[in-house]
Short mmCIF file of C-alpha atoms in Angstrom, two decimals:
data_model
loop_
_atom_site.label_atom_id
_atom_site.label_comp_id
_atom_site.label_asym_id
_atom_site.label_seq_id
_atom_site.Cartn_x
_atom_site.Cartn_y
_atom_site.Cartn_z
CA MET A 1138 42.96 -10.00 34.44
CA GLY A 1139 45.51 -10.26 37.26
CA ILE A 1140 44.47 -9.09 40.72
CA PRO A 1141 40.80 -8.06 40.77
CA ARG A 1142 39.61 -4.91 42.51
CA LEU A 1143 36.33 -5.58 44.35
CA LEU A 1144 34.20 -2.73 45.68
CA LEU A 1145 32.38 -3.43 48.95
CA THR A 1146 29.40 -1.35 50.07
CA PRO A 1147 28.74 -2.25 53.73
CA GLY A 1148 25.08 -1.21 53.49
CA GLU A 1149 23.02 -0.09 56.50
CA PRO A 1150 25.48 1.60 58.92
CA ALA A 1151 23.53 0.51 62.02
CA GLY A 1152 23.64 -3.14 60.97
CA ILE A 1153 26.35 -5.75 60.70
CA GLY A 1154 27.69 -4.52 57.36
CA PRO A 1155 30.42 -2.36 58.92
CA ASP A 1156 31.31 -5.26 61.26
CA LEU A 1157 31.70 -7.54 58.24
CA ALA A 1158 33.96 -5.07 56.45
CA VAL A 1159 36.16 -4.70 59.51
CA ARG A 1160 36.33 -8.44 60.12
CA ILE A 1161 37.22 -9.48 56.55
CA ALA A 1162 40.05 -6.95 56.69
CA GLN A 1163 41.66 -8.92 59.50
CA HIS A 1164 43.23 -11.43 57.11
CA ALA A 1165 44.87 -11.16 53.72
CA HIS A 1166 42.96 -11.56 50.45
CA GLY A 1167 44.10 -12.27 46.92
CA ALA A 1168 42.02 -9.33 45.66
CA GLU A 1169 42.07 -5.63 46.47
CA ILE A 1170 38.94 -4.99 48.52
CA VAL A 1171 37.81 -1.36 48.53
CA ALA A 1172 35.20 -0.31 51.07
CA VAL A 1173 32.97 2.42 49.65
CA ALA A 1174 31.99 3.82 53.00
CA ASP A 1175 32.48 6.44 55.67
CA PRO A 1176 35.97 5.83 57.11
CA ASP A 1177 34.96 7.13 60.55
CA LEU A 1178 32.17 4.54 60.69
CA LEU A 1179 34.61 1.71 60.01
CA ARG A 1180 37.16 3.03 62.49
CA GLU A 1181 34.52 3.40 65.20
CA ARG A 1182 33.17 -0.11 64.62
CA ALA A 1183 36.70 -1.58 64.62
CA HIS A 1184 37.42 0.18 67.92
CA ALA A 1185 34.18 -1.12 69.44
CA LEU A 1186 35.11 -4.65 68.39
CA GLY A 1187 38.68 -4.33 69.63
CA LEU A 1188 40.12 -4.95 66.15
CA ALA A 1189 43.05 -3.21 64.51
CA LEU A 1190 42.29 -1.53 61.19
CA THR A 1191 44.37 0.57 58.84
CA LEU A 1192 42.50 2.35 56.06
CA GLU A 1193 44.38 3.22 52.88
CA SER A 1194 42.95 5.58 50.25
CA VAL A 1195 42.30 3.73 47.01
CA ASP A 1196 44.18 4.84 43.91
CA TYR A 1197 41.97 3.92 40.96
CA SER A 1198 44.70 4.96 38.51
CA ALA A 1199 47.08 2.32 39.88
CA ALA A 1200 46.95 -1.43 39.45
CA PRO A 1201 45.05 -3.31 42.18
CA ARG A 1202 47.09 -4.72 45.06
CA VAL A 1203 46.43 -7.74 47.24
CA GLN A 1204 44.98 -6.89 50.60
CA ALA A 1205 47.32 -7.26 53.54
CA ALA A 1206 45.99 -8.45 56.89
CA GLY A 1207 44.68 -5.60 59.03
CA THR A 1208 44.28 -3.18 56.12
CA LEU A 1209 41.42 -2.10 53.91
CA ALA A 1210 41.36 0.25 50.95
CA ILE A 1211 38.75 3.00 51.25
CA ASP A 1212 36.76 5.13 48.82
CA PRO A 1213 35.33 7.62 51.32
CA VAL A 1214 31.68 8.67 51.35
CA ALA A 1215 30.64 10.95 54.19
CA MET A 1216 27.78 9.93 56.45
CA PRO A 1217 25.53 12.79 57.68
CA ALA A 1218 24.70 11.34 61.11
CA THR A 1219 26.78 9.27 63.50
CA ALA A 1220 25.61 5.67 63.42
CA GLN A 1221 24.89 3.69 66.55
CA ALA A 1222 25.08 -0.07 66.21
CA GLY A 1223 21.59 -1.53 66.21
CA VAL A 1224 19.74 1.80 66.00
CA LEU A 1225 18.29 2.80 62.62
CA ASP A 1226 18.45 6.45 61.55
CA ALA A 1227 16.64 7.57 58.39
CA ARG A 1228 19.07 10.48 58.07
CA ASN A 1229 21.65 7.99 56.77
CA ALA A 1230 19.45 6.53 54.03
CA ASP A 1231 20.86 8.91 51.41
CA TYR A 1232 24.35 7.84 52.44
CA VAL A 1233 23.52 4.18 51.79
CA LEU A 1234 22.31 5.01 48.27
CA ALA A 1235 25.30 7.31 47.68
CA THR A 1236 27.70 4.44 48.34
CA LEU A 1237 25.87 2.34 45.74
CA ASP A 1238 25.96 5.18 43.23
CA ARG A 1239 29.69 5.70 43.76
CA ALA A 1240 30.42 1.99 43.40
CA VAL A 1241 28.34 1.63 40.22
CA ASP A 1242 30.11 4.63 38.68
CA GLN A 1243 33.53 3.10 39.35
CA CYS A 1244 32.52 -0.30 37.99
CA GLN A 1245 31.07 1.26 34.85
CA ALA A 1246 34.24 3.33 34.44
CA GLY A 1247 36.20 0.08 34.35
CA VAL A 1248 38.42 0.79 37.37
CA ALA A 1249 36.82 -1.96 39.45
CA ALA A 1250 35.99 -5.52 38.49
CA ALA A 1251 32.90 -6.12 40.61
CA LEU A 1252 30.55 -4.81 43.27
CA VAL A 1253 29.85 -6.76 46.45
CA THR A 1254 26.99 -5.40 48.54
CA GLY A 1255 26.33 -5.69 52.24
CA PRO A 1256 22.81 -5.79 53.71
CA VAL A 1257 20.54 -2.74 53.53
CA HIS A 1258 17.36 -1.99 55.45
CA LYS A 1259 14.60 -1.38 52.89
CA ALA A 1260 12.11 0.10 55.36
CA VAL A 1261 14.36 2.88 56.62
CA ILE A 1262 15.28 3.88 53.05
CA ASN A 1263 11.59 4.10 52.20
CA GLN A 1264 10.94 6.08 55.38
CA ALA A 1265 13.47 8.61 54.14
CA GLY A 1266 11.34 9.22 51.05
CA HIS A 1267 12.86 6.86 48.51
CA ARG A 1268 10.91 4.18 46.66
CA PHE A 1269 13.27 1.28 47.23
CA SER A 1270 12.38 -2.39 46.77
CA GLY A 1271 15.93 -3.69 47.12
CA HIS A 1272 19.43 -3.67 45.70
CA THR A 1273 18.55 -5.53 42.50
CA GLY A 1274 15.91 -3.13 41.21
CA TYR A 1275 17.90 -0.08 42.27
CA LEU A 1276 21.05 -1.27 40.51
CA ALA A 1277 19.12 -2.20 37.37
CA ALA A 1278 17.66 1.31 37.19
CA ARG A 1279 21.04 2.88 38.00
CA CYS A 1280 22.70 0.84 35.23
CA ASP A 1281 19.77 1.40 32.82
CA SER A 1282 19.69 -2.35 32.18
CA GLN A 1283 17.06 -4.99 31.52
CA PRO A 1284 15.45 -6.60 34.57
CA PRO A 1285 18.11 -8.85 36.13
CA VAL A 1286 17.59 -12.42 37.28
CA MET A 1287 18.21 -13.26 40.92
CA MET A 1288 20.43 -16.28 41.42
CA LEU A 1289 21.59 -17.81 44.66
CA THR A 1290 24.62 -20.03 44.75
CA THR A 1291 27.13 -21.39 47.22
CA ASP A 1292 30.81 -20.54 47.52
CA ASP A 1293 31.73 -23.65 45.51
CA ALA A 1294 28.88 -23.10 43.00
CA SER A 1295 27.72 -26.68 43.62
CA LEU A 1296 24.13 -25.49 43.21
CA ARG A 1297 22.78 -22.44 41.39
CA VAL A 1298 19.12 -21.54 41.87
CA CYS A 1299 17.51 -18.77 39.79
CA LEU A 1300 14.08 -17.22 40.25
CA ALA A 1301 11.47 -16.42 37.62
CA THR A 1302 9.62 -14.21 40.13
CA VAL A 1303 11.06 -12.72 43.28
CA HIS A 1304 9.42 -10.68 46.04
CA MET A 1305 5.67 -10.81 45.53
CA PRO A 1306 2.67 -12.38 47.23
CA LEU A 1307 2.16 -16.00 46.27
CA SER A 1308 -1.30 -15.16 44.94
CA GLU A 1309 0.30 -12.95 42.27
CA VAL A 1310 2.86 -15.46 41.02
CA PRO A 1311 0.74 -17.30 38.41
CA GLY A 1312 -0.16 -14.07 36.64
CA ALA A 1313 3.48 -12.93 36.67
CA ILE A 1314 4.70 -16.03 34.80
CA ARG A 1315 4.36 -14.97 31.17
CA PHE A 1316 5.82 -16.40 27.97
CA ASP A 1317 8.00 -13.45 26.97
CA GLU A 1318 9.35 -12.71 30.46
CA LEU A 1319 10.09 -16.38 31.12
CA GLY A 1320 11.92 -16.65 27.81
CA GLN A 1321 14.00 -13.58 28.61
CA CYS A 1322 14.80 -15.05 32.02
CA ILE A 1323 16.04 -18.32 30.48
CA ASP A 1324 18.08 -16.38 27.91
CA THR A 1325 19.74 -14.29 30.64
CA ILE A 1326 20.66 -17.33 32.71
CA HIS A 1327 22.11 -19.08 29.65
CA GLN A 1328 24.14 -16.07 28.55
CA GLN A 1329 25.47 -15.26 32.01
CA LEU A 1330 26.49 -18.84 32.80
CA ILE A 1331 28.61 -18.71 29.66
CA ALA A 1332 30.02 -15.20 30.09
CA ARG A 1333 30.57 -15.07 33.85
CA PHE A 1334 30.84 -18.69 34.93
CA GLY A 1335 32.85 -20.03 32.00
CA LEU A 1336 30.40 -22.77 31.00
CA ASP A 1337 30.35 -23.80 27.35
CA ARG A 1338 26.82 -25.23 27.08
CA PRO A 1339 24.97 -24.81 30.36
CA ARG A 1340 22.05 -27.09 31.18
CA ILE A 1341 19.12 -25.39 32.92
CA LEU A 1342 16.43 -27.35 34.74
CA VAL A 1343 13.12 -25.50 34.84
CA ALA A 1344 10.58 -26.19 37.57
CA GLY A 1345 6.86 -26.31 37.06
CA LEU A 1346 4.62 -24.01 39.05
CA ASN A 1347 2.04 -26.49 40.30
CA PRO A 1348 2.41 -29.75 42.24
CA HIS A 1349 3.62 -32.54 39.95
CA ALA A 1350 4.22 -29.86 37.28
CA GLY A 1351 0.46 -29.61 36.79
CA GLU A 1352 -0.27 -33.34 36.42
CA ALA A 1353 -1.06 -32.95 32.70
CA GLY A 1354 -3.41 -30.08 33.43
CA TYR A 1355 -5.38 -31.64 36.27
CA LEU A 1356 -3.52 -29.51 38.87
CA GLY A 1357 -3.18 -26.35 36.82
CA ARG A 1358 -2.53 -25.30 33.22
CA GLU A 1359 0.40 -22.90 33.63
CA GLU A 1360 2.85 -25.61 32.59
CA ILE A 1361 0.88 -26.42 29.41
CA ASP A 1362 -0.04 -22.86 28.45
CA THR A 1363 3.12 -20.93 29.35
CA ILE A 1364 6.09 -22.75 30.88
CA ALA A 1365 6.47 -25.64 28.43
CA PRO A 1366 6.09 -23.38 25.35
CA ALA A 1367 8.72 -20.98 26.75
CA ILE A 1368 11.11 -23.87 27.32
CA GLU A 1369 10.51 -25.25 23.82
CA ALA A 1370 11.14 -21.81 22.29
CA ALA A 1371 14.38 -21.55 24.28
CA ARG A 1372 15.48 -24.97 23.01
CA GLU A 1373 14.81 -23.77 19.46
CA ARG A 1374 17.23 -20.90 20.22
CA GLY A 1375 19.90 -23.46 21.09
CA ILE A 1376 19.53 -23.38 24.88
CA ASP A 1377 19.72 -26.65 26.82
CA ALA A 1378 16.63 -26.09 28.97
CA ILE A 1379 14.78 -29.07 30.47
CA GLY A 1380 11.28 -29.07 31.93
CA PRO A 1381 8.86 -28.22 33.31
CA LEU A 1382 9.86 -30.59 36.10
CA PRO A 1383 8.05 -31.31 39.39
CA ALA A 1384 9.79 -29.22 42.04
CA ASP A 1385 9.54 -31.93 44.70
CA THR A 1386 11.89 -34.24 42.74
CA LEU A 1387 13.88 -31.65 40.79
CA PHE A 1388 16.42 -31.14 43.58
CA THR A 1389 17.37 -34.80 43.97
CA PRO A 1390 21.05 -35.67 43.39
CA ASP A 1391 20.32 -37.66 40.23
CA ARG A 1392 18.50 -34.72 38.64
CA LEU A 1393 21.15 -32.20 39.65
CA ALA A 1394 24.11 -34.34 38.61
CA ASP A 1395 24.30 -32.92 35.09
CA ALA A 1396 22.60 -29.57 35.71
CA ASP A 1397 24.31 -26.18 35.85
CA ALA A 1398 21.36 -24.18 37.18
CA VAL A 1399 17.77 -24.55 38.32
CA LEU A 1400 15.09 -22.03 37.45
CA ALA A 1401 12.38 -21.97 40.13
CA MET A 1402 9.08 -20.24 39.51
CA TYR A 1403 8.86 -18.41 42.84
CA HIS A 1404 10.92 -17.41 45.85
CA ASP A 1405 10.05 -20.13 48.35
CA GLN A 1406 10.07 -22.91 45.77
CA GLY A 1407 13.82 -22.73 45.24
CA LEU A 1408 15.50 -20.78 48.00
CA PRO A 1409 14.75 -23.04 51.00
CA VAL A 1410 16.69 -25.82 49.28
CA ILE A 1411 19.88 -23.84 48.73
CA LYS A 1412 19.71 -22.15 52.13
CA HIS A 1413 19.39 -25.54 53.76
CA LEU A 1414 22.44 -26.66 51.79
CA GLY A 1415 24.64 -23.93 53.21
CA PHE A 1416 23.08 -20.79 54.69
CA SER A 1417 26.30 -19.22 55.96
CA ARG A 1418 27.99 -19.56 52.56
CA THR A 1419 25.12 -18.67 50.26
CA VAL A 1420 25.57 -15.78 47.82
CA ASN A 1421 23.06 -13.62 45.95
CA VAL A 1422 24.11 -12.93 42.35
CA SER A 1423 22.44 -10.49 39.94
CA LEU A 1424 22.46 -11.96 36.44
CA GLY A 1425 22.02 -9.59 33.51
CA LEU A 1426 23.48 -6.38 34.92
CA PRO A 1427 26.28 -4.78 32.89
CA ILE A 1428 28.46 -5.01 36.00
CA VAL A 1429 29.35 -8.02 38.14
CA ARG A 1430 27.40 -7.84 41.39
CA THR A 1431 27.17 -10.29 44.27
CA SER A 1432 25.76 -9.87 47.73
CA VAL A 1433 25.54 -11.48 51.12
CA ASP A 1434 22.36 -13.47 51.54
CA HIS A 1435 21.24 -12.20 54.92
CA GLY A 1436 19.81 -9.09 56.46
CA THR A 1437 21.16 -6.27 58.58
CA ALA A 1438 20.93 -8.30 61.83
CA LEU A 1439 20.64 -5.15 63.93
CA ALA A 1440 20.71 -7.11 67.18
CA LEU A 1441 24.14 -8.53 66.32
CA ALA A 1442 25.79 -5.28 65.18
CA GLY A 1443 28.80 -4.40 67.28
CA THR A 1444 28.93 -7.83 68.94
CA GLU A 1445 31.14 -10.89 68.72
CA HIS A 1446 28.39 -12.95 67.04
CA VAL A 1447 28.83 -11.95 63.40
CA ASN A 1448 29.54 -14.65 60.80
CA THR A 1449 31.53 -13.49 57.77
CA GLY A 1450 30.91 -16.68 55.77
CA SER A 1451 28.40 -15.23 53.30
CA LEU A 1452 30.55 -12.15 52.64
CA GLU A 1453 33.65 -14.26 52.12
CA ALA A 1454 31.69 -16.38 49.65
CA ALA A 1455 30.32 -13.27 47.89
CA LEU A 1456 33.85 -11.90 47.46
CA LYS A 1457 35.08 -15.23 46.08
CA ILE A 1458 32.21 -15.60 43.61
CA ALA A 1459 32.61 -11.97 42.48
CA ALA A 1460 36.31 -12.48 41.80
CA ASP A 1461 35.65 -15.75 39.95
CA MET A 1462 32.93 -14.13 37.80
CA ALA A 1463 35.09 -11.14 36.93
CA GLN A 1464 38.01 -13.35 35.95
CA ALA A 1465 35.79 -15.60 33.82
CA GLU A 1466 34.35 -12.57 32.03
CA HIS A 1467 37.83 -11.30 31.22
CA GLY A 1468 39.09 -14.70 30.10
CA ALA A 1469 41.45 -15.22 33.05
#
Protein backbone atom coordinates (compact mmCIF):
# COMPACT_ATOMS: atom_id res chain seq x y z
CA MET A 1 0.00 0.00 0.00
CA GLY A 2 3.04 2.30 0.00
CA ILE A 3 3.26 4.97 2.68
CA PRO A 4 0.37 4.68 5.15
CA ARG A 5 -1.57 7.70 6.38
CA LEU A 6 -2.30 7.38 10.10
CA LEU A 7 -4.81 9.65 11.82
CA LEU A 8 -3.98 10.61 15.41
CA THR A 9 -6.61 11.94 17.80
CA PRO A 10 -4.75 13.34 20.83
CA GLY A 11 -7.77 12.88 23.11
CA GLU A 12 -8.35 14.93 26.26
CA PRO A 13 -6.80 18.38 25.60
CA ALA A 14 -5.87 18.92 29.26
CA GLY A 15 -3.96 15.63 29.40
CA ILE A 16 -0.75 14.35 27.88
CA GLY A 17 -2.26 13.59 24.47
CA PRO A 18 -1.23 16.94 22.94
CA ASP A 19 2.25 16.52 24.48
CA LEU A 20 2.55 13.11 22.82
CA ALA A 21 1.53 14.49 19.43
CA VAL A 22 4.06 17.29 19.69
CA ARG A 23 6.84 14.98 20.85
CA ILE A 24 6.39 12.28 18.18
CA ALA A 25 6.58 15.05 15.59
CA GLN A 26 10.13 15.81 16.68
CA HIS A 27 11.58 12.97 14.62
CA ALA A 28 10.85 11.57 11.18
CA HIS A 29 8.41 8.71 10.60
CA GLY A 30 7.93 6.35 7.68
CA ALA A 31 4.20 7.11 7.69
CA GLU A 32 2.24 10.33 7.27
CA ILE A 33 0.86 11.14 10.71
CA VAL A 34 -2.15 13.46 10.67
CA ALA A 35 -3.24 15.03 13.95
CA VAL A 36 -7.01 15.50 14.01
CA ALA A 37 -6.95 18.29 16.53
CA ASP A 38 -7.08 21.99 17.24
CA PRO A 39 -3.89 23.46 15.75
CA ASP A 40 -3.74 26.23 18.37
CA LEU A 41 -3.73 23.59 21.13
CA LEU A 42 -0.74 21.83 19.60
CA ARG A 43 1.13 25.07 18.99
CA GLU A 44 0.53 26.23 22.56
CA ARG A 45 1.67 22.91 24.03
CA ALA A 46 4.77 22.87 21.80
CA HIS A 47 5.63 26.39 22.95
CA ALA A 48 5.17 25.43 26.61
CA LEU A 49 7.50 22.47 26.11
CA GLY A 50 10.07 24.52 24.21
CA LEU A 51 9.74 22.36 21.09
CA ALA A 52 9.67 23.48 17.48
CA LEU A 53 6.59 22.44 15.51
CA THR A 54 5.45 23.15 11.98
CA LEU A 55 1.87 22.19 11.15
CA GLU A 56 1.00 21.43 7.53
CA SER A 57 -2.61 21.12 6.33
CA VAL A 58 -3.33 17.58 5.19
CA ASP A 59 -4.32 17.04 1.57
CA TYR A 60 -6.46 13.91 1.52
CA SER A 61 -6.58 13.97 -2.29
CA ALA A 62 -2.80 13.58 -2.51
CA ALA A 63 -0.69 10.53 -1.79
CA PRO A 64 0.61 10.27 1.79
CA ARG A 65 4.10 11.61 2.48
CA VAL A 66 6.63 10.54 5.09
CA GLN A 67 6.75 12.81 8.09
CA ALA A 68 9.79 15.03 8.34
CA ALA A 69 11.28 15.83 11.73
CA GLY A 70 9.66 18.84 13.37
CA THR A 71 6.51 18.70 11.22
CA LEU A 72 3.04 17.30 11.64
CA ALA A 73 0.14 17.18 9.22
CA ILE A 74 -3.08 18.60 10.67
CA ASP A 75 -6.79 18.09 10.06
CA PRO A 76 -8.10 21.02 12.10
CA VAL A 77 -11.00 20.73 14.53
CA ALA A 78 -11.78 23.84 16.56
CA MET A 79 -11.84 23.64 20.34
CA PRO A 80 -14.47 25.83 22.07
CA ALA A 81 -12.47 26.63 25.22
CA THR A 82 -8.76 27.20 25.72
CA ALA A 83 -7.23 24.17 27.39
CA GLN A 84 -4.96 24.43 30.40
CA ALA A 85 -2.60 21.53 30.94
CA GLY A 86 -3.81 19.43 33.86
CA VAL A 87 -7.17 21.19 34.27
CA LEU A 88 -10.27 19.42 32.93
CA ASP A 89 -13.00 21.48 31.25
CA ALA A 90 -16.28 19.82 30.29
CA ARG A 91 -16.79 22.48 27.60
CA ASN A 92 -14.23 20.62 25.49
CA ALA A 93 -15.92 17.21 25.70
CA ASP A 94 -17.79 17.76 22.42
CA TYR A 95 -14.48 18.64 20.79
CA VAL A 96 -12.96 15.31 21.86
CA LEU A 97 -15.86 13.40 20.30
CA ALA A 98 -15.77 15.61 17.19
CA THR A 99 -12.15 14.61 16.55
CA LEU A 100 -13.14 10.94 16.73
CA ASP A 101 -16.06 11.50 14.37
CA ARG A 102 -13.85 13.30 11.86
CA ALA A 103 -11.20 10.58 11.99
CA VAL A 104 -13.73 7.76 11.57
CA ASP A 105 -15.26 9.53 8.57
CA GLN A 106 -11.88 9.83 6.87
CA CYS A 107 -10.96 6.21 7.56
CA GLN A 108 -14.30 4.99 6.24
CA ALA A 109 -13.87 7.19 3.16
CA GLY A 110 -10.63 5.33 2.45
CA VAL A 111 -8.32 8.36 2.58
CA ALA A 112 -6.58 7.16 5.75
CA ALA A 113 -5.27 3.72 6.60
CA ALA A 114 -5.80 3.67 10.36
CA LEU A 115 -6.85 5.57 13.46
CA VAL A 116 -4.56 5.89 16.47
CA THR A 117 -6.22 7.33 19.57
CA GLY A 118 -4.73 9.20 22.48
CA PRO A 119 -6.15 8.99 26.02
CA VAL A 120 -9.57 10.44 26.82
CA HIS A 121 -11.11 11.23 30.19
CA LYS A 122 -14.39 9.29 30.43
CA ALA A 123 -15.72 11.16 33.47
CA VAL A 124 -15.52 14.63 31.96
CA ILE A 125 -17.24 13.44 28.77
CA ASN A 126 -20.06 11.99 30.87
CA GLN A 127 -20.24 15.21 32.89
CA ALA A 128 -20.87 17.03 29.64
CA GLY A 129 -24.01 14.96 29.08
CA HIS A 130 -22.74 12.11 26.92
CA ARG A 131 -23.09 8.44 27.81
CA PHE A 132 -19.53 7.37 27.15
CA SER A 133 -17.95 4.14 28.39
CA GLY A 134 -14.77 4.44 26.34
CA HIS A 135 -13.29 4.62 22.86
CA THR A 136 -14.14 1.03 21.92
CA GLY A 137 -17.89 1.22 22.45
CA TYR A 138 -18.11 4.69 20.93
CA LEU A 139 -16.23 3.67 17.79
CA ALA A 140 -18.28 0.48 17.42
CA ALA A 141 -21.50 2.51 17.52
CA ARG A 142 -20.05 5.15 15.19
CA CYS A 143 -19.01 2.45 12.70
CA ASP A 144 -22.29 0.52 13.17
CA SER A 145 -20.25 -2.64 13.73
CA GLN A 146 -20.49 -5.76 15.87
CA PRO A 147 -19.03 -5.54 19.38
CA PRO A 148 -15.25 -5.44 18.97
CA VAL A 149 -12.75 -7.50 20.94
CA MET A 150 -10.15 -5.69 23.02
CA MET A 151 -6.63 -6.95 22.45
CA LEU A 152 -3.43 -5.73 24.04
CA THR A 153 -0.11 -6.40 22.41
CA THR A 154 3.45 -5.14 22.48
CA ASP A 155 5.30 -3.25 19.78
CA ASP A 156 6.93 -6.49 18.57
CA ALA A 157 3.66 -8.47 18.92
CA SER A 158 5.51 -11.05 21.03
CA LEU A 159 2.35 -11.49 23.11
CA ARG A 160 -1.26 -10.78 22.19
CA VAL A 161 -3.87 -10.90 24.96
CA CYS A 162 -7.59 -10.63 24.14
CA LEU A 163 -10.48 -10.22 26.57
CA ALA A 164 -13.81 -12.02 26.61
CA THR A 165 -15.19 -9.41 29.02
CA VAL A 166 -13.80 -5.96 29.62
CA HIS A 167 -14.82 -3.25 32.09
CA MET A 168 -17.28 -4.76 34.54
CA PRO A 169 -17.34 -5.75 38.20
CA LEU A 170 -15.79 -9.14 38.83
CA SER A 171 -19.07 -10.36 40.31
CA GLU A 172 -20.74 -9.91 36.90
CA VAL A 173 -18.14 -11.77 34.84
CA PRO A 174 -19.49 -15.34 35.17
CA GLY A 175 -22.92 -14.33 33.92
CA ALA A 176 -21.39 -12.40 31.00
CA ILE A 177 -19.52 -15.46 29.66
CA ARG A 178 -22.10 -17.02 27.34
CA PHE A 179 -21.77 -19.61 24.57
CA ASP A 180 -22.78 -17.41 21.63
CA GLU A 181 -20.80 -14.33 22.70
CA LEU A 182 -17.70 -16.39 23.46
CA GLY A 183 -17.94 -18.09 20.07
CA GLN A 184 -18.24 -14.73 18.32
CA CYS A 185 -15.23 -13.48 20.27
CA ILE A 186 -13.10 -16.45 19.17
CA ASP A 187 -14.27 -16.01 15.56
CA THR A 188 -13.32 -12.32 15.59
CA ILE A 189 -9.86 -13.00 16.98
CA HIS A 190 -9.27 -15.73 14.39
CA GLN A 191 -10.44 -13.61 11.47
CA GLN A 192 -8.54 -10.49 12.51
CA LEU A 193 -5.26 -12.33 13.13
CA ILE A 194 -5.49 -13.54 9.55
CA ALA A 195 -6.67 -10.28 7.94
CA ARG A 196 -4.67 -7.72 9.91
CA PHE A 197 -1.69 -9.63 11.28
CA GLY A 198 -0.96 -11.81 8.26
CA LEU A 199 -1.19 -15.16 10.08
CA ASP A 200 -2.25 -18.17 8.03
CA ARG A 201 -3.64 -20.42 10.78
CA PRO A 202 -3.52 -18.64 14.13
CA ARG A 203 -3.49 -20.67 17.34
CA ILE A 204 -5.57 -19.22 20.17
CA LEU A 205 -5.12 -20.32 23.78
CA VAL A 206 -8.30 -19.89 25.82
CA ALA A 207 -8.15 -19.46 29.58
CA GLY A 208 -10.60 -20.96 32.01
CA LEU A 209 -12.53 -18.72 34.36
CA ASN A 210 -11.95 -20.52 37.65
CA PRO A 211 -8.74 -21.60 39.40
CA HIS A 212 -7.28 -24.70 37.72
CA ALA A 213 -9.86 -24.20 34.94
CA GLY A 214 -12.56 -25.43 37.31
CA GLU A 215 -10.80 -28.60 38.51
CA ALA A 216 -13.26 -30.84 36.62
CA GLY A 217 -16.20 -28.97 38.11
CA TYR A 218 -15.09 -28.95 41.74
CA LEU A 219 -14.10 -25.25 41.52
CA GLY A 220 -16.87 -24.10 39.20
CA ARG A 221 -18.80 -25.35 36.18
CA GLU A 222 -18.34 -22.47 33.72
CA GLU A 223 -15.59 -24.38 31.91
CA ILE A 224 -17.76 -27.50 31.52
CA ASP A 225 -21.04 -25.77 30.73
CA THR A 226 -19.91 -22.87 28.52
CA ILE A 227 -16.21 -22.38 27.77
CA ALA A 228 -15.27 -25.89 26.62
CA PRO A 229 -18.38 -26.24 24.39
CA ALA A 230 -17.64 -22.85 22.78
CA ILE A 231 -14.06 -23.91 22.10
CA GLU A 232 -15.17 -27.24 20.63
CA ALA A 233 -17.68 -25.49 18.37
CA ALA A 234 -14.93 -23.12 17.21
CA ARG A 235 -12.67 -26.07 16.41
CA GLU A 236 -15.50 -27.58 14.35
CA ARG A 237 -15.48 -24.30 12.37
CA GLY A 238 -11.80 -24.85 11.60
CA ILE A 239 -10.32 -22.57 14.27
CA ASP A 240 -7.23 -23.71 16.15
CA ALA A 241 -8.48 -22.90 19.65
CA ILE A 242 -7.02 -24.70 22.68
CA GLY A 243 -8.50 -24.83 26.17
CA PRO A 244 -9.89 -24.07 28.61
CA LEU A 245 -6.47 -23.80 30.23
CA PRO A 246 -5.60 -22.84 33.83
CA ALA A 247 -4.64 -19.17 33.74
CA ASP A 248 -1.83 -19.58 36.28
CA THR A 249 0.18 -21.79 33.87
CA LEU A 250 -1.15 -20.50 30.54
CA PHE A 251 1.38 -17.66 30.35
CA THR A 252 4.48 -19.83 30.78
CA PRO A 253 7.03 -19.74 27.93
CA ASP A 254 6.38 -23.35 26.93
CA ARG A 255 2.66 -22.71 26.53
CA LEU A 256 3.15 -19.46 24.63
CA ALA A 257 5.85 -20.79 22.32
CA ASP A 258 3.43 -21.86 19.59
CA ALA A 259 0.53 -19.53 20.42
CA ASP A 260 -0.51 -16.46 18.44
CA ALA A 261 -2.98 -15.05 20.97
CA VAL A 262 -4.42 -15.68 24.41
CA LEU A 263 -8.09 -15.17 25.21
CA ALA A 264 -8.54 -14.27 28.88
CA MET A 265 -11.96 -14.36 30.48
CA TYR A 266 -11.73 -11.03 32.32
CA HIS A 267 -9.70 -7.84 32.50
CA ASP A 268 -7.34 -8.56 35.38
CA GLN A 269 -6.76 -12.17 34.39
CA GLY A 270 -4.80 -11.26 31.28
CA LEU A 271 -3.73 -7.64 31.33
CA PRO A 272 -1.37 -7.67 34.34
CA VAL A 273 0.80 -10.19 32.49
CA ILE A 274 1.24 -8.14 29.33
CA LYS A 275 1.64 -4.86 31.22
CA HIS A 276 4.37 -6.44 33.32
CA LEU A 277 6.04 -7.57 30.10
CA GLY A 278 6.31 -4.05 28.73
CA PHE A 279 4.04 -1.31 30.06
CA SER A 280 5.61 1.58 28.14
CA ARG A 281 5.29 -0.26 24.82
CA THR A 282 1.88 -1.87 25.24
CA VAL A 283 -0.81 -1.13 22.65
CA ASN A 284 -4.60 -1.44 22.77
CA VAL A 285 -6.06 -2.84 19.54
CA SER A 286 -9.76 -3.02 18.63
CA LEU A 287 -10.44 -6.25 16.74
CA GLY A 288 -13.58 -6.44 14.62
CA LEU A 289 -14.07 -2.80 13.68
CA PRO A 290 -14.31 -2.05 9.95
CA ILE A 291 -11.38 0.34 10.40
CA VAL A 292 -7.93 -0.29 11.84
CA ARG A 293 -7.73 1.27 15.30
CA THR A 294 -4.98 1.18 17.89
CA SER A 295 -4.50 3.20 21.03
CA VAL A 296 -2.04 4.04 23.74
CA ASP A 297 -2.54 1.90 26.81
CA HIS A 298 -2.46 4.58 29.48
CA GLY A 299 -4.62 7.38 30.76
CA THR A 300 -4.59 11.14 30.45
CA ALA A 301 -1.93 11.59 33.18
CA LEU A 302 -3.15 15.10 33.96
CA ALA A 303 -0.35 15.69 36.46
CA LEU A 304 2.26 15.13 33.74
CA ALA A 305 0.68 17.29 31.03
CA GLY A 306 2.95 20.11 29.95
CA THR A 307 5.99 18.66 31.75
CA GLU A 308 9.19 16.94 30.73
CA HIS A 309 8.03 13.59 32.17
CA VAL A 310 5.98 12.21 29.29
CA ASN A 311 6.93 8.85 27.76
CA THR A 312 6.01 8.42 24.09
CA GLY A 313 6.73 4.68 24.04
CA SER A 314 3.12 3.48 23.94
CA LEU A 315 2.18 5.96 21.21
CA GLU A 316 5.19 5.01 19.12
CA ALA A 317 4.19 1.36 19.49
CA ALA A 318 0.55 2.15 18.61
CA LEU A 319 1.65 3.93 15.43
CA LYS A 320 3.88 1.01 14.45
CA ILE A 321 1.21 -1.63 15.06
CA ALA A 322 -1.39 0.45 13.18
CA ALA A 323 0.90 0.75 10.16
CA ASP A 324 1.71 -2.97 10.25
CA MET A 325 -1.98 -3.91 10.48
CA ALA A 326 -2.96 -1.62 7.62
CA GLN A 327 -0.22 -2.98 5.40
CA ALA A 328 -1.13 -6.59 6.21
CA GLU A 329 -4.78 -5.90 5.38
CA HIS A 330 -3.82 -4.44 2.01
CA GLY A 331 -1.40 -7.24 1.20
CA ALA A 332 1.75 -5.12 1.48
